[in-house]
Amino acid sequence: MATTAEQACFEAGIKFGSLYHQFAGTPISPHSTRSLEQAMAESIENQPFCTSVTVEIDDEKVADAIDHTNGYTELTGSLMEVTMQIEYEDVVVTTRMEMENGYPLMKLESVTQ
Amino acid sequence: MATTAEQACFEAGIKFGSLYHQFAGTPISPHSTRSLEQAMAESIENQPFCTSVTVEIDDEKVADAIDHTNGYTELTGSLMEVTMQIEYEDVVVTTRMEMENGYPLMKLESVTQ
Amino acid sequence: MATTAEQACFEAGIKFGSLYHQFAGTPISPHSTRSLEQAMAESIENQPFCTSVTVEIDDEKVADAIDHTNGYTELTGSLMEVTMQIEYEDVVVTTRMEMENGYPLMKLESVTQ
Amino acid sequence: MATTAEQACFEAGIKFGSLYHQFAGTPISPHSTRSLEQAMAESIENQPFCTSVTVEIDDEKVADAIDHTNGYTELTGSLMEVTMQIEYEDVVVTTRMEMENGYPLMKLESVTQ
């Protein structure tokens, strides 16, 4: 059987994969970054055991990525930083998505009991 | 070749399909309806020729649809009404998504020159 | 009221937006291009008035786009060409997505009665 | 710091959330279940540490869920069963999604070293 901490880490991973694949591809410009950040955070906070989500989309990177034919770009991992806190029974897991070697990486930051 | 009005209707359809399939499946509860409505509207308004989008998610229907094991449900067409205005050259197209016979239907409301 | 041809073009747009935003972001490598092409085409062919969809994902472009830390990339418009045929009453619409000036563009190719 | 087993469970969760939120909402009918199963499995198997994915979409449940106005339904968790195997260093994690009390639940089945 899985330990409580292992179960908590599984739950944390589910939230990360959900957030990423639900919202990747969303049309975005500097005019719509704040509303998308808030909707992403509040939507994933609905999921069980998820106590806190922060999403920061980088307006400058969005502006640089814009397709000037269309006037917008699509959300990808390279345009945002995400942190999450999951609480499962007595275990707290914190996770972060950030760039590493040019690619977005989802990381376990801490698992504490 | 397509007429300007046909091209405008094609653009209107693209926006509708985009909005629906980008956001269907998003975790939702009555606590997160307002932020999701705003993010959906602002995101699709980034697309070319799309001058206005309104999204109204029905809090009561969301509350009724909630899975009481998980505490949330997933966004589907039956939980929202959407209107859009597309302007392509001198043609204005208005569209609406609403329930018909129990199913969400995307409709052209008007095409005016 | 919209003409039959305008309605057909609206339906064609819906299918394009649906295909793009349902599947953009899917993890892909040259090992999984054929199955994804088939699933995308068959899934959108389920939608009303959609008689034929072809999706061609470019294996070389996928291989070039691969993140060598992760071993895969995510599907975007620049990696594929799509054609569709919509039949609405007596109108046949053909559409195509292809690259133009470095960006994927969805186009009406023909509207015939 | 997280243990190897906790890290493996985090990776397993990511894959589950990714699969679910990438493909939920896909238009489906009994004609397209086999191609979607294959594309879902092969797409997620591209992700790191994911050695095996099986997806079984229930044709009878799909047929029962079909909207007879539109001729198709949208993929949700209640229409499929999913299993996955993740290998992270010397840890093997197996997971399963199945219905419990009428709702789809993602579960850790085993964590072995």
Short mmCIF file of C-alpha atoms in Angstrom, two decimals:
data_model
loop_
_atom_site.label_atom_id
_atom_site.label_comp_id
_atom_site.label_asym_id
_atom_site.label_seq_id
_atom_site.Cartn_x
_atom_site.Cartn_y
_atom_site.Cartn_z
CA MET A 1 0.00 0.00 0.00
CA ALA A 2 1.04 3.58 -0.55
CA THR A 3 2.03 5.71 2.46
CA THR A 4 0.12 8.88 3.26
CA ALA A 5 3.01 10.94 1.89
CA GLU A 6 3.07 8.96 -1.36
CA GLN A 7 -0.68 9.44 -1.72
CA ALA A 8 -0.25 13.17 -1.10
CA CYS A 9 2.42 13.36 -3.84
CA PHE A 10 0.15 11.48 -6.26
CA GLU A 11 -2.61 14.01 -5.57
CA ALA A 12 -0.15 16.88 -6.13
CA GLY A 13 0.87 15.44 -9.47
CA ILE A 14 -2.76 15.07 -10.59
CA LYS A 15 -3.38 18.78 -9.94
CA PHE A 16 -0.28 19.80 -11.90
CA GLY A 17 -1.10 17.68 -14.92
CA SER A 18 -4.72 18.91 -14.81
CA LEU A 19 -3.77 22.57 -14.70
CA TYR A 20 -1.24 22.23 -17.49
CA HIS A 21 -3.30 20.24 -19.96
CA GLN A 22 -6.59 22.02 -19.27
CA PHE A 23 -5.16 25.46 -20.02
CA ALA A 24 -2.21 24.96 -22.39
CA GLY A 25 -3.20 26.34 -25.78
CA THR A 26 -5.46 29.09 -24.40
CA PRO A 27 -5.28 32.25 -26.57
CA ILE A 28 -3.43 34.90 -24.57
CA SER A 29 -2.17 38.49 -24.83
CA PRO A 30 -0.99 40.97 -22.18
CA HIS A 31 -4.64 42.14 -21.91
CA SER A 32 -5.87 38.79 -20.63
CA THR A 33 -3.08 37.49 -18.39
CA ARG A 34 -4.57 38.54 -15.04
CA SER A 35 -7.99 37.00 -15.67
CA LEU A 36 -6.46 33.74 -16.89
CA GLU A 37 -4.13 33.50 -13.87
CA GLN A 38 -7.08 33.89 -11.52
CA ALA A 39 -9.31 31.43 -13.36
CA MET A 40 -6.55 28.80 -13.50
CA ALA A 41 -5.83 29.10 -9.78
CA GLU A 42 -9.47 29.09 -8.67
CA SER A 43 -10.40 26.24 -10.96
CA ILE A 44 -7.69 23.89 -9.69
CA GLU A 45 -8.31 24.91 -6.07
CA ASN A 46 -11.71 23.24 -6.52
CA GLN A 47 -10.00 19.87 -6.70
CA PRO A 48 -9.79 17.78 -3.51
CA PHE A 49 -6.82 18.35 -1.15
CA CYS A 50 -5.65 21.42 -3.11
CA THR A 51 -5.36 24.28 -0.61
CA SER A 52 -3.58 26.90 -2.69
CA VAL A 53 -2.52 27.58 -6.28
CA THR A 54 -0.66 30.60 -7.65
CA VAL A 55 -0.15 31.21 -11.36
CA GLU A 56 2.06 34.02 -12.65
CA ILE A 57 2.03 34.58 -16.39
CA ASP A 58 4.94 36.72 -17.58
CA ASP A 59 3.53 39.66 -19.57
CA GLU A 60 6.84 40.44 -21.25
CA LYS A 61 7.32 36.89 -22.43
CA VAL A 62 3.72 36.88 -23.70
CA ALA A 63 4.30 40.13 -25.59
CA ASP A 64 7.49 38.71 -27.13
CA ALA A 65 5.75 35.48 -28.18
CA ILE A 66 2.84 37.19 -29.91
CA ASP A 67 2.18 36.25 -33.48
CA HIS A 68 1.85 39.65 -35.11
CA THR A 69 -0.45 38.33 -37.82
CA ASN A 70 -2.96 37.14 -35.24
CA GLY A 71 -2.29 39.45 -32.31
CA TYR A 72 -2.11 36.70 -29.71
CA THR A 73 -0.15 33.64 -28.71
CA GLU A 74 -1.09 30.35 -26.95
CA LEU A 75 -0.33 29.59 -23.33
CA THR A 76 2.59 27.20 -22.78
CA GLY A 77 4.73 26.26 -19.80
CA SER A 78 7.50 28.66 -20.81
CA LEU A 79 5.22 31.68 -20.20
CA MET A 80 4.26 31.02 -16.57
CA GLU A 81 5.34 29.97 -13.11
CA VAL A 82 3.02 27.91 -10.96
CA THR A 83 3.12 26.92 -7.29
CA MET A 84 0.69 24.64 -5.45
CA GLN A 85 0.08 23.40 -1.96
CA ILE A 86 -1.67 20.08 -1.36
CA GLU A 87 -2.80 18.86 2.05
CA TYR A 88 -3.63 15.20 2.36
CA GLU A 89 -4.37 14.02 5.90
CA ASP A 90 -1.36 15.24 7.92
CA VAL A 91 1.00 15.70 4.95
CA VAL A 92 1.64 19.03 3.20
CA VAL A 93 3.20 18.96 -0.28
CA THR A 94 4.46 22.05 -2.09
CA THR A 95 5.20 21.96 -5.81
CA ARG A 96 6.51 24.39 -8.40
CA MET A 97 6.73 24.60 -12.17
CA GLU A 98 9.67 26.56 -13.49
CA MET A 99 12.03 26.66 -16.44
CA GLU A 100 15.11 24.45 -16.41
CA ASN A 101 17.47 24.26 -19.40
CA GLY A 102 14.87 26.06 -21.48
CA TYR A 103 12.01 23.69 -20.64
CA PRO A 104 9.24 23.85 -18.04
CA LEU A 105 9.73 21.30 -15.27
CA MET A 106 7.22 20.31 -12.59
CA LYS A 107 8.97 19.76 -9.27
CA LEU A 108 8.20 18.53 -5.76
CA GLU A 109 9.58 21.21 -3.46
CA SER A 110 8.75 19.75 -0.06
CA VAL A 111 6.82 16.94 1.58
CA THR A 112 6.27 17.57 5.29
CA GLN A 113 4.34 15.77 8.02
CA MET B 1 -14.51 31.97 -53.65
CA ALA B 2 -16.27 32.64 -50.38
CA THR B 3 -18.21 35.89 -49.90
CA THR B 4 -17.25 38.28 -47.13
CA ALA B 5 -20.29 37.17 -45.15
CA GLU B 6 -19.38 33.49 -45.53
CA GLN B 7 -15.84 34.24 -44.38
CA ALA B 8 -17.25 36.14 -41.39
CA CYS B 9 -19.42 33.14 -40.45
CA PHE B 10 -16.41 30.81 -40.76
CA GLU B 11 -14.49 33.05 -38.36
CA ALA B 12 -17.44 33.07 -35.96
CA GLY B 13 -17.56 29.29 -35.96
CA ILE B 14 -13.82 29.03 -35.25
CA LYS B 15 -14.22 31.18 -32.13
CA PHE B 16 -17.11 29.08 -30.87
CA GLY B 17 -15.33 25.77 -31.34
CA SER B 18 -12.20 27.22 -29.74
CA LEU B 19 -14.01 28.49 -26.66
CA TYR B 20 -15.90 25.27 -26.17
CA HIS B 21 -13.07 22.78 -26.56
CA GLN B 22 -10.47 24.89 -24.75
CA PHE B 23 -12.54 25.21 -21.60
CA ALA B 24 -14.89 22.19 -21.50
CA GLY B 25 -13.74 19.94 -18.67
CA THR B 26 -12.44 22.76 -16.45
CA PRO B 27 -13.05 22.00 -12.75
CA ILE B 28 -15.76 24.35 -11.52
CA SER B 29 -17.80 25.19 -8.41
CA PRO B 30 -19.95 28.23 -7.51
CA HIS B 31 -16.77 29.79 -6.01
CA SER B 32 -14.98 29.95 -9.36
CA THR B 33 -17.69 30.76 -11.90
CA ARG B 34 -17.02 34.52 -12.15
CA SER B 35 -13.28 34.19 -12.75
CA LEU B 36 -13.77 31.48 -15.35
CA GLU B 37 -16.41 33.52 -17.21
CA GLN B 38 -14.04 36.48 -17.42
CA ALA B 39 -11.03 34.43 -18.49
CA MET B 40 -13.01 32.64 -21.20
CA ALA B 41 -14.36 35.90 -22.62
CA GLU B 42 -11.03 37.76 -22.54
CA SER B 43 -9.11 34.82 -23.97
CA ILE B 44 -11.35 34.40 -27.02
CA GLU B 45 -11.56 38.18 -27.55
CA ASN B 46 -7.82 37.95 -28.32
CA GLN B 47 -8.63 36.08 -31.53
CA PRO B 48 -8.84 38.06 -34.79
CA PHE B 49 -12.19 39.68 -35.74
CA CYS B 50 -13.73 38.82 -32.34
CA THR B 51 -15.07 42.07 -30.90
CA SER B 52 -17.10 40.80 -27.95
CA VAL B 53 -17.71 37.61 -25.99
CA THR B 54 -20.00 37.11 -23.00
CA VAL B 55 -20.07 33.93 -20.95
CA GLU B 56 -22.65 33.32 -18.23
CA ILE B 57 -22.19 30.21 -16.13
CA ASP B 58 -25.31 29.26 -14.17
CA ASP B 59 -24.35 28.97 -10.48
CA GLU B 60 -27.44 26.98 -9.59
CA LYS B 61 -26.87 24.44 -12.34
CA VAL B 62 -23.23 24.17 -11.25
CA ALA B 63 -24.28 23.61 -7.62
CA ASP B 64 -26.74 20.91 -8.72
CA ALA B 65 -24.13 19.17 -10.89
CA ILE B 66 -21.49 18.99 -8.17
CA ASP B 67 -20.07 15.61 -7.37
CA HIS B 68 -20.32 15.54 -3.59
CA THR B 69 -17.39 13.18 -3.27
CA ASN B 70 -15.08 15.61 -5.05
CA GLY B 71 -16.74 18.95 -4.33
CA TYR B 72 -16.66 20.16 -7.92
CA THR B 73 -17.96 19.40 -11.39
CA GLU B 74 -16.56 19.91 -14.91
CA LEU B 75 -17.66 22.67 -17.26
CA THR B 76 -19.96 21.54 -20.07
CA GLY B 77 -22.24 23.32 -22.49
CA SER B 78 -25.32 22.68 -20.38
CA LEU B 79 -23.96 24.93 -17.59
CA MET B 80 -23.44 28.13 -19.58
CA GLU B 81 -24.77 30.55 -22.15
CA VAL B 82 -22.37 32.25 -24.55
CA THR B 83 -22.80 35.11 -27.01
CA MET B 84 -20.22 36.45 -29.45
CA GLN B 85 -19.88 39.25 -31.95
CA ILE B 86 -17.51 38.91 -34.90
CA GLU B 87 -16.65 41.77 -37.27
CA TYR B 88 -15.03 40.81 -40.54
CA GLU B 89 -14.57 43.69 -42.98
CA ASP B 90 -18.08 45.22 -43.21
CA VAL B 91 -19.97 42.20 -41.90
CA VAL B 92 -21.12 41.76 -38.29
CA VAL B 93 -22.05 38.27 -37.11
CA THR B 94 -23.73 37.54 -33.78
CA THR B 95 -23.85 34.01 -32.39
CA ARG B 96 -25.27 32.33 -29.32
CA MET B 97 -24.94 28.99 -27.54
CA GLU B 98 -28.02 27.86 -25.69
CA MET B 99 -29.85 24.71 -24.69
CA GLU B 100 -32.29 23.15 -27.16
CA ASN B 101 -34.03 19.82 -26.43
CA GLY B 102 -31.65 19.28 -23.55
CA TYR B 103 -28.48 19.84 -25.57
CA PRO B 104 -26.26 22.88 -26.10
CA LEU B 105 -26.54 24.24 -29.62
CA MET B 106 -24.32 26.85 -31.28
CA LYS B 107 -26.38 29.18 -33.46
CA LEU B 108 -25.90 32.02 -35.91
CA GLU B 109 -28.23 34.77 -34.73
CA SER B 110 -27.61 37.43 -37.35
CA VAL B 111 -25.33 38.28 -40.27
CA THR B 112 -25.53 41.95 -41.20
CA GLN B 113 -23.70 44.14 -43.67
CA MET C 1 -31.33 35.32 -41.40
CA ALA C 2 -28.21 33.52 -42.49
CA THR C 3 -28.10 31.85 -45.90
CA THR C 4 -27.51 28.12 -46.19
CA ALA C 5 -23.95 28.81 -47.35
CA GLU C 6 -23.27 31.10 -44.39
CA GLN C 7 -24.61 28.45 -42.02
CA ALA C 8 -22.37 25.85 -43.69
CA CYS C 9 -19.33 28.11 -43.22
CA PHE C 10 -20.25 28.63 -39.53
CA GLU C 11 -20.39 24.85 -39.08
CA ALA C 12 -17.02 24.47 -40.82
CA GLY C 13 -15.47 27.01 -38.47
CA ILE C 14 -16.84 25.23 -35.40
CA LYS C 15 -15.17 21.99 -36.46
CA PHE C 16 -11.83 23.71 -37.03
CA GLY C 17 -11.82 25.49 -33.70
CA SER C 18 -12.89 22.26 -31.97
CA LEU C 19 -10.14 20.17 -33.52
CA TYR C 20 -7.46 22.72 -32.77
CA HIS C 21 -8.31 23.48 -29.16
CA GLN C 22 -9.20 19.90 -28.22
CA PHE C 23 -5.87 18.50 -29.35
CA ALA C 24 -3.31 21.35 -29.13
CA GLY C 25 -0.94 20.55 -26.30
CA THR C 26 -1.12 16.76 -26.71
CA PRO C 27 2.26 15.12 -25.94
CA ILE C 28 3.70 13.86 -29.23
CA SER C 29 6.76 12.13 -30.66
CA PRO C 30 7.37 10.42 -34.01
CA HIS C 31 6.16 7.17 -32.36
CA SER C 32 2.64 8.50 -31.79
CA THR C 33 1.89 10.66 -34.83
CA ARG C 34 -0.16 8.11 -36.78
CA SER C 35 -2.47 7.22 -33.91
CA LEU C 36 -3.06 10.87 -33.04
CA GLU C 37 -3.84 11.76 -36.68
CA GLN C 38 -6.44 9.00 -36.85
CA ALA C 39 -8.03 9.85 -33.51
CA MET C 40 -8.26 13.55 -34.36
CA ALA C 41 -9.89 12.87 -37.72
CA GLU C 42 -12.36 10.25 -36.44
CA SER C 43 -13.29 12.33 -33.42
CA ILE C 44 -14.19 15.45 -35.40
CA GLU C 45 -15.97 13.39 -38.08
CA ASN C 46 -18.47 12.56 -35.30
CA GLN C 47 -19.67 16.15 -35.33
CA PRO C 48 -22.77 17.01 -37.40
CA PHE C 49 -22.31 17.90 -41.09
CA CYS C 50 -18.62 16.89 -41.04
CA THR C 51 -18.12 14.37 -43.84
CA SER C 52 -14.34 14.12 -43.96
CA VAL C 53 -11.27 15.21 -41.99
CA THR C 54 -7.62 14.53 -42.79
CA VAL C 55 -4.79 15.34 -40.40
CA GLU C 56 -1.15 15.03 -41.40
CA ILE C 57 1.39 15.54 -38.65
CA ASP C 58 4.91 16.13 -39.97
CA ASP C 59 7.25 13.58 -38.36
CA GLU C 60 10.38 15.55 -39.21
CA LYS C 61 9.04 18.74 -37.69
CA VAL C 62 7.99 16.78 -34.60
CA ALA C 63 11.47 15.25 -34.30
CA ASP C 64 13.05 18.71 -34.64
CA ALA C 65 10.75 20.21 -32.00
CA ILE C 66 11.42 17.53 -29.38
CA ASP C 67 12.59 18.69 -26.00
CA HIS C 68 15.56 16.41 -25.41
CA THR C 69 15.15 16.57 -21.65
CA ASN C 70 11.63 15.20 -21.85
CA GLY C 71 11.73 13.21 -25.09
CA TYR C 72 8.53 14.68 -26.51
CA THR C 73 6.95 17.90 -27.66
CA GLU C 74 3.38 19.27 -27.64
CA LEU C 75 1.13 19.41 -30.68
CA THR C 76 0.73 22.87 -32.22
CA GLY C 77 -0.56 24.17 -35.52
CA SER C 78 2.94 24.44 -36.98
CA LEU C 79 3.37 20.64 -36.86
CA MET C 80 0.34 19.60 -38.92
CA GLU C 81 -1.82 20.19 -41.96
CA VAL C 82 -5.56 19.66 -41.73
CA THR C 83 -8.30 19.54 -44.35
CA MET C 84 -12.04 19.18 -43.77
CA GLN C 85 -15.19 18.83 -45.80
CA ILE C 86 -18.54 19.98 -44.39
CA GLU C 87 -21.87 19.28 -46.05
CA TYR C 88 -24.81 21.35 -44.88
CA GLU C 89 -28.01 20.85 -46.85
CA ASP C 90 -26.91 21.38 -50.49
CA VAL C 91 -23.70 23.29 -49.71
CA VAL C 92 -20.24 21.73 -49.58
CA VAL C 93 -17.47 23.63 -47.81
CA THR C 94 -13.81 22.64 -47.93
CA THR C 95 -11.30 24.11 -45.49
CA ARG C 96 -7.57 23.81 -44.88
CA MET C 97 -5.11 24.75 -42.15
CA GLU C 98 -1.62 25.52 -43.34
CA MET C 99 1.35 27.68 -42.51
CA GLU C 100 1.46 31.26 -43.78
CA ASN C 101 4.27 33.64 -42.80
CA GLY C 102 5.35 31.20 -40.12
CA TYR C 103 1.92 30.91 -38.50
CA PRO C 104 -0.88 28.36 -38.93
CA LEU C 105 -3.89 29.84 -40.70
CA MET C 106 -7.36 28.29 -41.04
CA LYS C 107 -8.80 28.97 -44.49
CA LEU C 108 -12.01 28.50 -46.42
CA GLU C 109 -10.99 26.86 -49.68
CA SER C 110 -14.33 26.55 -51.42
CA VAL C 111 -18.05 26.95 -50.86
CA THR C 112 -20.11 25.21 -53.54
CA GLN C 113 -23.80 24.62 -54.04
CA MET D 1 13.41 16.23 0.43
CA ALA D 2 11.04 13.81 -1.24
CA THR D 3 11.88 10.10 -1.29
CA THR D 4 12.26 8.27 -4.59
CA ALA D 5 8.86 6.63 -4.04
CA GLU D 6 7.20 10.00 -3.37
CA GLN D 7 8.76 11.41 -6.53
CA ALA D 8 7.51 8.38 -8.48
CA CYS D 9 3.98 8.95 -7.16
CA PHE D 10 4.15 12.64 -8.12
CA GLU D 11 5.13 11.63 -11.66
CA ALA D 12 2.27 9.13 -11.77
CA GLY D 13 -0.20 11.82 -10.75
CA ILE D 14 1.07 14.21 -13.43
CA LYS D 15 0.42 11.62 -16.14
CA PHE D 16 -3.11 10.98 -14.88
CA GLY D 17 -4.06 14.63 -14.72
CA SER D 18 -2.52 15.18 -18.17
CA LEU D 19 -4.42 12.33 -19.79
CA TYR D 20 -7.71 13.33 -18.25
CA HIS D 21 -7.65 17.05 -18.99
CA GLN D 22 -6.08 16.72 -22.45
CA PHE D 23 -8.76 14.38 -23.71
CA ALA D 24 -11.91 15.06 -21.66
CA GLY D 25 -14.45 16.72 -23.95
CA THR D 26 -13.30 14.92 -27.12
CA PRO D 27 -16.25 14.17 -29.42
CA ILE D 28 -16.83 10.41 -29.37
CA SER D 29 -19.13 7.72 -30.77
CA PRO D 30 -18.79 3.92 -30.96
CA HIS D 31 -17.10 4.43 -34.38
CA SER D 32 -14.13 6.29 -32.90
CA THR D 33 -13.47 4.62 -29.55
CA ARG D 34 -10.60 2.36 -30.68
CA SER D 35 -8.60 5.14 -32.34
CA LEU D 36 -9.04 7.46 -29.37
CA GLU D 37 -7.96 4.75 -26.90
CA GLN D 38 -4.78 4.17 -28.88
CA ALA D 39 -3.96 7.85 -29.31
CA MET D 40 -4.50 8.57 -25.62
CA ALA D 41 -2.25 5.69 -24.54
CA GLU D 42 0.54 6.43 -27.03
CA SER D 43 0.47 10.15 -26.32
CA ILE D 44 0.87 9.80 -22.56
CA GLU D 45 3.50 7.05 -22.97
CA ASN D 46 5.66 9.79 -24.52
CA GLN D 47 5.95 11.44 -21.12
CA PRO D 48 9.02 10.68 -18.98
CA PHE D 49 8.96 7.62 -16.68
CA CYS D 50 5.66 6.40 -18.17
CA THR D 51 6.22 2.81 -19.30
CA SER D 52 2.67 1.70 -20.06
CA VAL D 53 -0.83 3.13 -20.42
CA THR D 54 -4.04 1.29 -21.24
CA VAL D 55 -7.32 3.06 -21.98
CA GLU D 56 -10.60 1.17 -22.40
CA ILE D 57 -13.56 3.20 -23.52
CA ASP D 58 -16.87 1.41 -22.95
CA ASP D 59 -18.75 1.31 -26.28
CA GLU D 60 -22.09 0.56 -24.65
CA LYS D 61 -21.82 3.47 -22.25
CA VAL D 62 -20.81 5.72 -25.15
CA ALA D 63 -23.82 4.55 -27.18
CA ASP D 64 -26.13 5.21 -24.20
CA ALA D 65 -24.68 8.69 -23.65
CA ILE D 66 -25.07 9.83 -27.24
CA ASP D 67 -26.98 12.99 -27.86
CA HIS D 68 -29.37 11.93 -30.59
CA THR D 69 -29.62 15.45 -31.98
CA ASN D 70 -25.88 15.60 -32.55
CA GLY D 71 -24.99 11.93 -32.97
CA TYR D 72 -22.07 11.99 -30.55
CA THR D 73 -21.15 12.58 -26.94
CA GLU D 74 -18.06 13.98 -25.19
CA LEU D 75 -15.47 11.86 -23.42
CA THR D 76 -15.69 11.92 -19.62
CA GLY D 77 -14.26 9.78 -16.87
CA SER D 78 -17.44 7.75 -16.53
CA LEU D 79 -16.97 6.29 -20.03
CA MET D 80 -13.49 4.78 -19.62
CA GLU D 81 -11.10 2.82 -17.47
CA VAL D 82 -7.42 3.71 -17.45
CA THR D 83 -4.36 1.98 -16.01
CA MET D 84 -0.78 3.27 -16.00
CA GLN D 85 2.64 2.07 -14.96
CA ILE D 86 5.34 4.57 -14.00
CA GLU D 87 8.98 3.63 -13.41
CA TYR D 88 11.10 6.19 -11.61
CA GLU D 89 14.59 5.00 -10.71
CA ASP D 90 13.97 1.71 -8.86
CA VAL D 91 10.33 2.36 -8.00
CA VAL D 92 7.37 1.04 -9.97
CA VAL D 93 3.98 2.68 -9.47
CA THR D 94 0.72 1.32 -10.86
CA THR D 95 -2.41 3.45 -10.99
CA ARG D 96 -6.01 2.99 -12.11
CA MET D 97 -9.00 5.19 -12.81
CA GLU D 98 -12.35 3.60 -12.15
CA MET D 99 -15.85 4.46 -11.05
CA GLU D 100 -16.61 4.66 -7.34
CA ASN D 101 -20.03 5.77 -6.05
CA GLY D 102 -20.90 6.98 -9.53
CA TYR D 103 -17.77 9.11 -9.99
CA PRO D 104 -14.42 8.44 -11.62
CA LEU D 105 -11.62 8.16 -9.08
CA MET D 106 -7.87 8.08 -9.78
CA LYS D 107 -6.13 5.61 -7.47
CA LEU D 108 -2.64 4.49 -6.56
CA GLU D 109 -2.73 0.70 -6.79
CA SER D 110 0.84 -0.17 -5.81
CA VAL D 111 4.22 1.38 -5.11
CA THR D 112 7.01 -1.18 -5.19
CA GLN D 113 10.77 -0.97 -4.93
#
